[in-house]
XYZ file of N, CA and C in Angstrom:
669
model
N -15.157 3.613 8.314
C -14.390 4.722 8.606
C -14.135 5.546 7.798
N -12.977 4.937 6.807
C -12.769 5.430 5.160
C -13.598 5.756 4.367
N -14.751 5.203 4.205
C -15.827 5.597 3.329
C -16.585 7.112 4.232
N -16.766 6.984 5.314
C -17.492 8.038 5.835
C -16.766 9.623 6.252
N -15.236 9.257 5.870
C -14.586 10.444 5.882
C -14.325 11.076 4.453
N -14.770 10.285 3.404
C -14.831 10.841 2.135
C -16.146 11.037 1.736
N -17.291 10.840 2.797
C -18.439 11.338 2.185
C -18.682 12.822 2.157
N -18.435 13.796 2.774
C -18.741 15.044 2.492
C -18.208 15.463 0.905
N -17.150 14.740 -0.053
C -17.047 14.869 -1.133
C -17.916 14.585 -1.748
N -18.886 13.622 -1.666
C -19.928 13.621 -2.442
C -20.898 14.615 -2.765
N -20.852 15.345 -1.593
C -21.873 16.780 -1.657
C -20.917 17.778 -2.170
N -19.747 17.795 -2.556
C -18.983 18.940 -2.915
C -18.405 19.652 -1.712
N -18.166 18.962 -0.541
C -17.616 19.599 0.740
C -16.114 18.976 0.520
N -15.557 19.470 1.497
C -14.201 19.105 2.039
C -14.171 17.558 2.691
N -13.698 16.776 2.267
C -13.663 15.470 2.874
C -12.480 15.751 3.986
N -12.445 14.719 4.855
C -11.843 14.342 6.054
C -10.524 13.798 5.685
N -9.349 14.363 6.119
C -8.043 14.114 5.887
C -7.666 12.852 7.060
N -7.038 11.746 6.332
C -6.876 10.587 7.276
C -5.190 10.312 7.049
N -5.057 9.690 7.796
C -3.856 8.794 8.189
C -4.225 7.391 8.831
N -3.675 6.488 7.598
C -4.165 4.943 7.566
C -2.571 4.296 8.580
N -2.936 3.889 9.545
C -1.320 3.586 9.955
C -1.755 1.920 10.514
N -0.446 1.435 10.262
C -0.703 -0.269 10.298
C 0.869 -0.746 9.697
N 1.020 -2.134 10.273
C 2.079 -2.679 9.528
C 2.097 -2.952 8.299
N 3.103 -3.114 7.371
C 2.703 -3.792 6.222
C 1.902 -4.839 5.963
N 1.397 -5.140 4.945
C 0.184 -6.301 4.785
C -0.760 -6.528 5.828
N -1.097 -5.446 6.323
C -2.094 -5.278 7.081
C -3.896 -4.727 6.192
N -3.684 -4.496 5.130
C -4.702 -4.066 4.371
C -4.922 -2.536 3.669
N -4.084 -1.678 4.213
C -4.475 -0.306 4.172
C -4.515 -0.055 2.528
N -3.459 -0.613 1.850
C -3.299 -0.200 0.245
C -4.868 -0.805 -0.378
N -4.811 -1.863 -0.068
C -6.015 -2.545 -0.945
C -7.529 -2.032 -0.600
N -7.466 -1.240 0.948
C -8.806 -0.658 1.363
C -8.739 0.536 0.487
N -8.222 1.452 0.075
C -8.074 2.421 -0.223
C -8.310 2.388 -2.018
N -7.422 1.487 -2.518
C -7.953 0.928 -3.923
C -9.227 0.896 -4.091
N -9.943 -0.219 -3.333
C -11.539 -0.421 -3.207
C -12.478 0.586 -3.269
N -12.022 1.331 -2.207
C -12.742 2.678 -2.055
C -12.829 3.576 -3.310
N -11.477 3.909 -3.707
C -11.409 4.687 -4.841
C -12.137 4.062 -6.053
N -12.282 2.584 -6.470
C -12.800 2.143 -7.542
C -14.334 2.252 -7.432
N -15.009 2.460 -6.322
C -16.309 2.350 -5.892
C -16.759 3.804 -5.996
N -15.682 4.907 -6.115
C -15.717 6.497 -5.953
C -16.337 6.439 -7.296
N -15.129 6.381 -8.003
C -14.893 6.578 -9.765
C -16.431 5.603 -10.546
N -16.747 4.636 -9.609
C -18.094 4.105 -10.477
C -19.462 5.157 -10.161
N -19.390 5.355 -9.118
C -20.347 6.303 -8.374
C -20.675 7.625 -8.636
N -19.626 8.638 -9.070
C -19.445 10.082 -9.078
C -18.190 10.566 -9.765
N -18.790 11.417 -10.664
C -17.507 12.146 -11.410
C -17.097 13.410 -10.584
N -17.886 13.542 -9.641
C -17.571 14.745 -8.419
C -16.668 14.656 -7.883
N -15.793 13.591 -7.438
C -14.565 13.419 -6.890
C -13.485 12.626 -7.622
N -12.099 13.309 -8.003
C -11.053 12.843 -8.645
C -10.223 12.352 -7.623
N -10.487 10.607 -7.555
C -9.408 10.115 -6.904
C -7.958 9.860 -7.545
N -6.819 9.986 -6.698
C -5.569 9.983 -7.595
C -5.024 9.003 -6.169
N -4.262 7.862 -6.831
C -3.487 7.090 -5.971
C -1.893 7.398 -6.239
N -1.067 7.438 -5.235
C 0.230 7.802 -5.555
C 1.216 6.603 -4.442
N 2.060 6.000 -5.149
C 2.815 5.126 -4.717
C 4.109 6.013 -4.321
N 4.539 6.467 -3.001
C 5.600 7.328 -2.709
C 6.608 6.460 -2.582
N 6.654 5.320 -3.075
C 7.790 4.387 -2.988
C 8.505 4.795 -4.190
N 7.800 5.151 -5.094
C 8.370 5.280 -6.593
C 8.207 6.960 -6.957
N 7.062 7.726 -6.447
C 6.731 9.154 -6.727
C 7.327 9.862 -5.053
N 8.705 10.252 -5.340
C 8.993 10.921 -4.162
C 9.336 12.264 -3.817
N 8.962 12.991 -5.168
C 9.194 14.065 -4.790
C 7.781 14.895 -5.276
N 8.034 16.572 -4.930
C 6.678 17.353 -4.965
C 6.228 17.117 -6.494
N 7.727 17.568 -7.437
C 6.751 17.232 -8.997
C 6.304 16.144 -9.281
N 7.237 14.886 -8.847
C 6.613 13.663 -9.035
C 5.080 13.428 -8.756
N 4.757 13.631 -7.568
C 3.192 13.593 -6.983
C 2.303 14.656 -7.997
N 2.653 15.810 -8.011
C 1.872 16.658 -8.862
C 1.532 16.295 -10.268
N 2.874 15.673 -10.654
C 2.635 15.074 -12.360
C 1.782 13.926 -12.568
N 1.510 13.074 -11.192
C 0.960 11.908 -11.227
C -0.739 12.567 -11.104
N -0.983 13.577 -10.177
C -2.362 14.380 -10.211
C -2.493 15.039 -11.730
N -1.902 15.505 -12.329
C -1.918 15.923 -13.651
C -2.317 14.898 -14.701
N -1.540 13.757 -14.586
C -2.017 12.498 -15.126
C -3.178 12.188 -15.182
N -3.881 12.097 -13.724
C -5.172 11.545 -13.775
C -6.026 12.586 -14.148
N -5.878 13.956 -13.919
C -6.976 14.733 -14.280
C -6.916 15.151 -16.031
N -5.779 15.172 -16.442
C -5.794 15.728 -18.069
C -5.420 14.480 -19.126
N -5.335 13.130 -18.297
C -4.894 12.205 -19.053
C -3.490 12.128 -19.578
N -2.676 12.984 -19.356
C -1.063 13.119 -19.937
C -0.334 13.693 -19.034
N 1.013 13.245 -18.877
C 2.082 14.208 -18.068
C 2.251 15.106 -18.430
N 2.762 16.005 -17.648
C 3.238 17.737 -17.806
C 3.877 17.828 -18.883
N 3.939 18.789 -20.057
C 4.746 19.103 -21.064
C 6.139 19.617 -20.435
N 7.139 19.755 -21.227
C 8.631 20.326 -20.755
C 8.211 21.975 -20.469
N 7.193 22.578 -21.147
C 7.183 23.928 -20.870
C 6.420 24.365 -19.248
N 5.870 22.880 -18.945
C 5.361 23.111 -17.624
C 6.054 22.280 -16.473
N 7.171 22.019 -16.467
C 8.256 21.554 -15.830
C 7.853 22.046 -14.441
N 8.005 23.394 -14.238
C 7.884 23.986 -12.887
C 6.876 23.324 -11.843
N 7.033 23.099 -10.907
C 6.039 22.563 -9.766
C 4.853 23.654 -9.707
N 5.265 25.039 -9.528
C 4.198 26.103 -9.465
C 3.204 26.096 -10.818
N 3.669 25.844 -11.844
C 3.235 25.884 -13.168
C 2.041 24.468 -13.293
N 2.499 23.745 -12.891
C 1.536 22.579 -12.656
C 0.415 22.528 -11.916
N 0.814 23.041 -10.570
C -0.070 23.389 -9.405
C -1.018 24.455 -9.786
N -0.684 25.434 -10.729
C -1.937 26.366 -11.029
C -2.729 25.688 -12.064
N -2.229 25.003 -13.007
C -3.114 24.165 -13.965
C -4.050 23.499 -13.498
N -3.339 22.554 -12.303
C -4.673 21.822 -11.476
C -5.372 22.130 -10.821
N -5.215 23.670 -9.985
C -6.145 24.300 -9.448
C -6.980 25.420 -10.132
N -6.921 25.635 -11.256
C -7.625 26.100 -12.274
C -8.739 25.196 -12.703
N -8.227 23.966 -13.047
C -9.089 22.746 -13.567
C -9.981 22.377 -12.486
N -9.658 22.033 -11.116
C -10.452 21.881 -10.020
C -11.646 23.141 -10.098
N -10.884 24.220 -10.299
C -12.231 25.357 -9.759
C -13.303 25.142 -11.121
N -12.524 25.218 -12.295
C -13.837 25.051 -13.714
C -14.651 23.669 -13.494
N -14.355 22.827 -13.406
C -14.808 21.292 -13.520
C -15.936 21.352 -11.647
N -15.609 22.116 -10.841
C -16.182 22.026 -9.765
C -15.988 20.598 -9.041
N -14.886 19.927 -8.853
C -14.494 18.937 -8.383
C -13.888 18.909 -7.101
N -13.879 17.777 -6.280
C -13.039 17.578 -5.264
C -11.972 16.591 -5.442
N -10.580 16.976 -5.427
C -9.253 15.964 -5.125
C -8.949 15.300 -4.128
N -9.193 14.159 -4.291
C -8.683 13.185 -3.074
C -7.440 12.262 -3.552
N -6.400 12.795 -2.639
C -4.998 12.031 -3.247
C -4.520 11.173 -1.899
N -4.465 9.850 -2.284
C -3.775 9.068 -1.402
C -2.311 8.634 -1.619
N -1.506 9.487 -0.351
C -0.092 9.000 -0.525
C 0.046 7.654 0.234
N 0.611 7.094 -0.921
C 0.707 5.650 0.175
C 1.856 5.198 0.465
N 2.522 5.047 1.684
C 4.052 4.840 2.018
C 4.475 6.062 2.288
N 3.759 7.040 3.016
C 3.934 8.368 3.223
C 5.615 8.604 3.887
N 5.723 7.720 4.412
C 6.991 7.663 5.514
C 8.210 8.258 4.248
N 8.059 7.574 3.020
C 9.182 8.127 1.826
C 9.431 9.282 1.559
N 8.119 10.042 2.058
C 8.262 11.591 1.401
C 8.951 12.651 3.162
N 8.864 11.730 3.897
C 9.362 12.516 5.055
C 10.737 13.259 5.205
N 11.648 12.738 4.673
C 12.897 13.284 4.323
C 12.847 14.297 3.604
N 13.629 15.546 3.572
C 13.850 16.822 3.079
C 12.348 17.526 3.382
N 11.587 17.061 4.068
C 10.263 17.962 4.333
C 9.447 17.820 2.923
N 9.518 16.786 2.173
C 8.749 16.556 0.954
C 6.978 16.717 1.279
N 6.475 15.622 2.474
C 5.520 15.529 2.748
C 4.886 16.944 3.187
N 5.465 17.947 3.763
C 5.453 18.910 4.330
C 4.758 19.951 2.865
N 5.733 19.769 2.111
C 5.637 20.644 0.770
C 4.526 20.075 -0.036
N 3.929 19.011 0.010
C 2.917 18.481 -0.708
C 1.782 18.833 0.132
N 1.703 18.767 1.063
C 0.498 19.377 2.239
C 0.162 20.619 1.685
N 1.095 21.620 1.780
C 1.104 22.814 1.658
C 0.632 23.138 0.026
N 0.871 22.456 -0.966
C 0.569 22.648 -2.125
C -1.322 22.398 -2.072
N -1.270 20.877 -1.716
C -2.669 20.602 -2.060
C -3.705 21.019 -1.223
N -3.434 21.536 0.180
C -4.333 22.047 1.177
C -4.782 23.224 1.486
N -3.508 23.980 0.537
C -3.868 25.417 0.615
C -4.293 26.045 -0.893
N -4.701 25.049 -1.844
C -5.068 25.517 -3.164
C -6.212 26.170 -3.079
N -7.202 25.901 -2.129
C -8.312 26.523 -1.908
C -8.189 28.151 -1.668
N -7.053 28.654 -1.189
C -6.418 29.826 -1.001
C -6.537 30.852 -2.386
N -5.700 30.074 -3.309
C -5.519 30.646 -4.528
C -6.549 30.548 -5.252
N -7.434 29.523 -5.136
C -8.299 29.243 -6.457
C -9.929 28.920 -5.376
N -10.527 29.708 -5.285
C -11.551 29.849 -4.164
C -12.923 28.790 -4.748
N -13.154 27.902 -3.825
C -14.125 26.899 -4.065
C -13.508 25.539 -4.093
N -12.239 25.478 -4.644
C -11.558 24.191 -4.736
C -11.604 23.733 -3.140
N -11.490 22.311 -3.066
C -11.632 21.678 -2.042
C -10.793 19.974 -2.178
N -9.764 20.039 -1.577
C -8.995 18.737 -1.712
C -8.805 17.906 -0.283
N -8.686 16.872 -0.280
C -8.260 15.937 0.639
C -6.965 15.004 0.525
N -6.434 14.530 1.654
C -5.463 13.848 1.752
C -5.684 12.529 2.688
N -5.332 11.128 1.986
C -5.248 10.245 2.838
C -3.720 9.640 2.604
N -3.315 9.400 3.935
C -1.739 9.077 3.977
C -1.485 7.686 4.620
N -0.956 7.066 3.921
C -0.604 5.147 4.798
C 0.782 5.335 5.253
N 0.873 4.790 6.506
C 2.419 4.773 7.082
C 2.322 3.373 7.591
N 3.691 2.939 7.450
C 4.135 1.522 8.162
C 4.631 1.699 9.490
N 4.837 3.145 9.782
C 5.803 2.985 11.130
C 4.877 3.554 12.059
N 4.523 2.541 12.987
C 3.482 2.889 14.078
C 3.904 4.225 15.082
N 5.003 4.510 15.110
C 6.015 5.629 15.999
C 5.764 6.816 15.361
N 5.861 6.702 13.794
C 5.715 8.293 13.425
C 5.079 9.328 13.688
N 5.262 10.307 14.108
C 4.648 11.272 15.057
C 4.391 12.831 14.084
N 3.424 12.650 13.237
C 3.262 13.818 12.388
C 3.134 15.151 12.539
N 3.007 15.423 14.258
C 3.062 16.688 14.544
C 4.178 17.234 14.821
N 5.541 16.302 14.881
C 6.531 16.568 14.979
C 7.298 16.890 13.627
N 6.668 15.824 12.635
C 7.206 16.089 11.433
C 6.947 17.230 10.476
N 5.987 17.498 10.910
C 5.252 18.739 9.857
C 5.349 20.161 10.611
N 5.452 21.154 9.586
C 5.376 22.391 10.084
C 4.001 22.570 10.528
N 4.044 23.304 12.260
C 2.782 23.852 12.743
C 1.801 24.184 12.077
N 1.819 25.169 10.992
C 1.182 25.758 10.519
C 0.330 24.631 9.252
N 0.865 23.784 8.708
C 0.813 23.011 7.883
C -0.198 21.895 8.773
N 0.132 21.501 9.541
C -0.491 20.398 10.510
C -1.999 20.728 11.256
N -1.732 22.451 11.370
C -3.036 22.809 11.753
C -4.097 22.921 10.615
N -3.654 22.745 9.333
C -4.636 22.721 8.226
C -5.035 21.287 7.959
N -3.945 20.250 8.092
C -4.023 18.892 7.967
C -5.025 18.232 8.917
N -4.685 18.391 10.318
C -5.724 17.946 11.389
C -6.358 16.501 11.010
N -5.361 15.357 10.601
C -5.968 14.586 10.042
C -6.616 13.464 11.194
N -7.756 12.529 10.528
C -8.115 11.635 11.546
C -7.365 10.218 11.345
N -7.142 9.585 12.272
C -6.482 8.391 12.321
C -7.177 7.146 12.184
N -6.832 6.159 11.350
C -7.327 4.571 11.359
C -6.299 3.861 11.387
N -6.480 3.155 12.462
C -5.614 1.916 12.739
C -6.033 0.644 12.079
N -5.375 -0.221 11.295
C -5.177 -1.403 10.792
C -4.397 -2.297 11.593
N -4.813 -3.410 12.331
C -4.182 -3.940 13.287
C -3.825 -5.360 12.463
N -2.993 -6.231 12.798
C -2.867 -7.326 12.040
C -4.056 -8.215 11.913
N -3.843 -9.063 10.812
C -5.121 -10.091 10.834
C -4.792 -10.973 11.735
N -6.323 -11.646 12.393
C -6.213 -12.676 12.937
C -5.817 -14.170 12.279
N -5.533 -15.201 12.962
C -5.582 -16.676 12.156
C -6.701 -16.763 11.327
N -7.944 -16.826 12.181
C -8.974 -16.789 11.354
C -9.505 -16.015 10.143
N -8.993 -15.017 10.200
C -9.498 -13.879 9.139
C -8.334 -14.148 7.970
N -7.044 -14.806 8.326
C -6.060 -15.124 7.395
C -6.377 -16.094 6.681
N -6.845 -17.022 7.462
C -7.346 -18.546 7.024
C -8.568 -18.089 6.123
N -9.429 -17.371 6.441
C -10.733 -17.392 5.526
C -10.202 -16.405 4.108
N -9.304 -15.461 4.506
C -9.147 -14.712 3.095
C -8.317 -15.625 2.065
N -7.202 -16.582 2.568
C -6.540 -17.411 1.957
C -7.801 -18.523 1.269
N -8.171 -18.948 1.935
C -9.495 -19.977 1.604
C -10.138 -19.421 0.551
N -10.469 -17.955 0.556
C -11.251 -17.389 -0.490
C -10.710 -17.585 -1.990
N -9.258 -16.950 -1.761
C -8.364 -17.058 -2.846
C -8.300 -18.297 -3.441
N -8.112 -19.196 -2.706
C -8.322 -20.581 -3.235
C -9.220 -21.221 -4.152
N -10.549 -20.822 -3.370
C -11.683 -21.138 -4.338
C -11.979 -20.512 -5.481
N -11.499 -19.387 -5.342
C -11.554 -18.803 -6.661
C -10.680 -18.582 -7.887
N -9.587 -19.101 -7.326
C -8.188 -19.302 -8.213
C -7.721 -20.537 -8.481
N -8.058 -21.409 -7.831
C -7.581 -22.820 -7.878
C -8.555 -24.093 -8.409
N -7.956 -25.157 -9.011
C -8.954 -26.094 -9.170
C -9.193 -26.953 -7.587
N -10.459 -27.376 -7.571
C -10.774 -28.165 -6.489
C -9.561 -29.151 -5.954
N -9.391 -29.251 -4.814
C -8.322 -29.915 -4.442
C -6.838 -29.875 -4.620
N -6.685 -28.821 -5.545
C -5.156 -28.081 -5.536
C -4.288 -27.995 -4.349
N -4.747 -27.113 -3.445
C -4.342 -27.063 -1.924
C -5.114 -27.907 -0.995
N -4.388 -28.816 -0.362
C -5.122 -29.462 0.415
C -5.354 -28.707 1.786
N -5.968 -29.134 2.599
C -6.227 -28.389 4.123
C -4.865 -28.397 4.846
N -4.280 -29.349 4.747
C -2.846 -29.523 5.804
C -1.972 -28.436 5.104
N -1.732 -28.334 3.615
C -1.028 -27.438 3.246
C -1.403 -25.879 3.704
N -2.943 -25.833 3.313
C -3.312 -24.444 3.523
C -3.153 -23.851 5.159
N -3.156 -24.879 6.241
C -3.001 -24.708 7.409
C -1.694 -24.351 7.692
N -0.752 -24.827 7.066
C 0.830 -24.820 7.184
C 1.149 -23.243 6.831
N 0.581 -22.748 5.703
C 0.680 -21.651 4.753
C 0.379 -20.615 6.084
N -1.054 -20.625 6.417
C -1.850 -20.017 7.526
C -0.727 -19.614 8.278
N 0.103 -20.693 9.375
C 0.635 -20.588 10.295
C 1.978 -19.676 10.003
N 2.367 -20.367 8.707
C 3.768 -19.088 8.392
C 3.238 -17.643 8.547
N 2.054 -17.319 7.738
C 1.778 -16.037 7.323
C 1.371 -15.145 8.687
N 0.838 -15.958 9.799
C 0.599 -15.342 11.210
C 1.683 -15.188 11.747
N 2.973 -16.049 11.987
C 4.316 -15.917 12.514
C 4.690 -14.652 11.735
N 4.832 -14.358 10.556
C 5.203 -13.282 9.901
C 4.635 -11.679 9.800
N 3.416 -12.164 10.174
C 2.219 -10.880 10.611
C 2.270 -10.120 9.362
N 2.263 -10.595 8.023
C 1.908 -9.962 6.707
C 1.211 -11.100 5.682
N -0.046 -10.608 5.466
C -0.568 -11.256 4.653
C -0.097 -11.688 3.221
N 0.762 -10.701 2.844
C 1.237 -10.952 1.361
C 2.533 -11.962 1.368
N 2.902 -12.601 2.622
C 3.533 -13.989 3.005
C 2.566 -15.026 2.250
N 1.479 -14.999 3.019
C 0.543 -16.046 2.552
C 0.040 -16.363 1.060
N -0.127 -15.204 0.639
C -0.529 -15.106 -0.948
C 0.537 -15.499 -1.854
N 1.772 -15.403 -1.658
C 3.121 -15.373 -2.491
C 3.420 -16.991 -1.919
N 3.183 -17.467 -0.912
C 3.215 -19.012 -0.630
C 2.282 -19.684 -1.115
N 0.814 -19.494 -1.238
C 0.022 -20.030 -2.068
C 0.188 -20.202 -3.639
N 0.700 -18.987 -4.102
C 1.413 -18.970 -5.798
C 2.509 -19.776 -5.599
N 3.440 -19.843 -4.918
C 4.640 -20.876 -4.853
C 4.138 -22.520 -5.253
N 3.259 -22.472 -4.175
C 2.817 -23.905 -3.774
C 2.022 -24.788 -4.871
N 1.081 -23.575 -5.706
C 0.529 -24.579 -6.799
C 1.544 -24.186 -7.844
N 2.167 -23.635 -7.968
C 3.566 -23.778 -9.243
C 4.369 -25.095 -8.798
N 4.651 -25.290 -7.800
C 5.128 -26.804 -7.457
C 4.121 -27.718 -8.017
């Protein structure tokens, strides 16, 4: 579904905006990074930008991250204002005829103080100031109860209109298969017994977070 939503951008059209919703450790981030890596190999027409909202929490931080991706450097002091950075990004998109796709990972960190609302306003309305430019948003959220129609300004929501993709918890068989694959690739044969693997899988299932299993594998092999 995620690949299909980005498909229009391959032809210079506006991609579908997306919300990836699921609990931590259900594969949202790794899925986006995998798709972005494939996009970068396949075309120069799309500029994918990954933003960790746990780190970049302001409009300026996010625009600076996009600036770094497009121009290869952070904004200078003379370009400190968000409006100036936005104009520079918009002109570059128009001149290069590229489609910007921004992933806002852990977007719940942007909900206080209406930061997410401001970011959407800047990015999705770029085409009004710079005709022909196109941008898409992928937002990941860990809170299954977040209602963006209440969090966002109605005018912004009417432009955003995201498709939601849900990431359910991994099943026990899926967790076992993923951890077994990591063991096969990273460890010497016999380093982790079937008994230990099953204990790690059980603990991971009880937590519902695949990262717990990966960390337990690392700890087990250190011991």
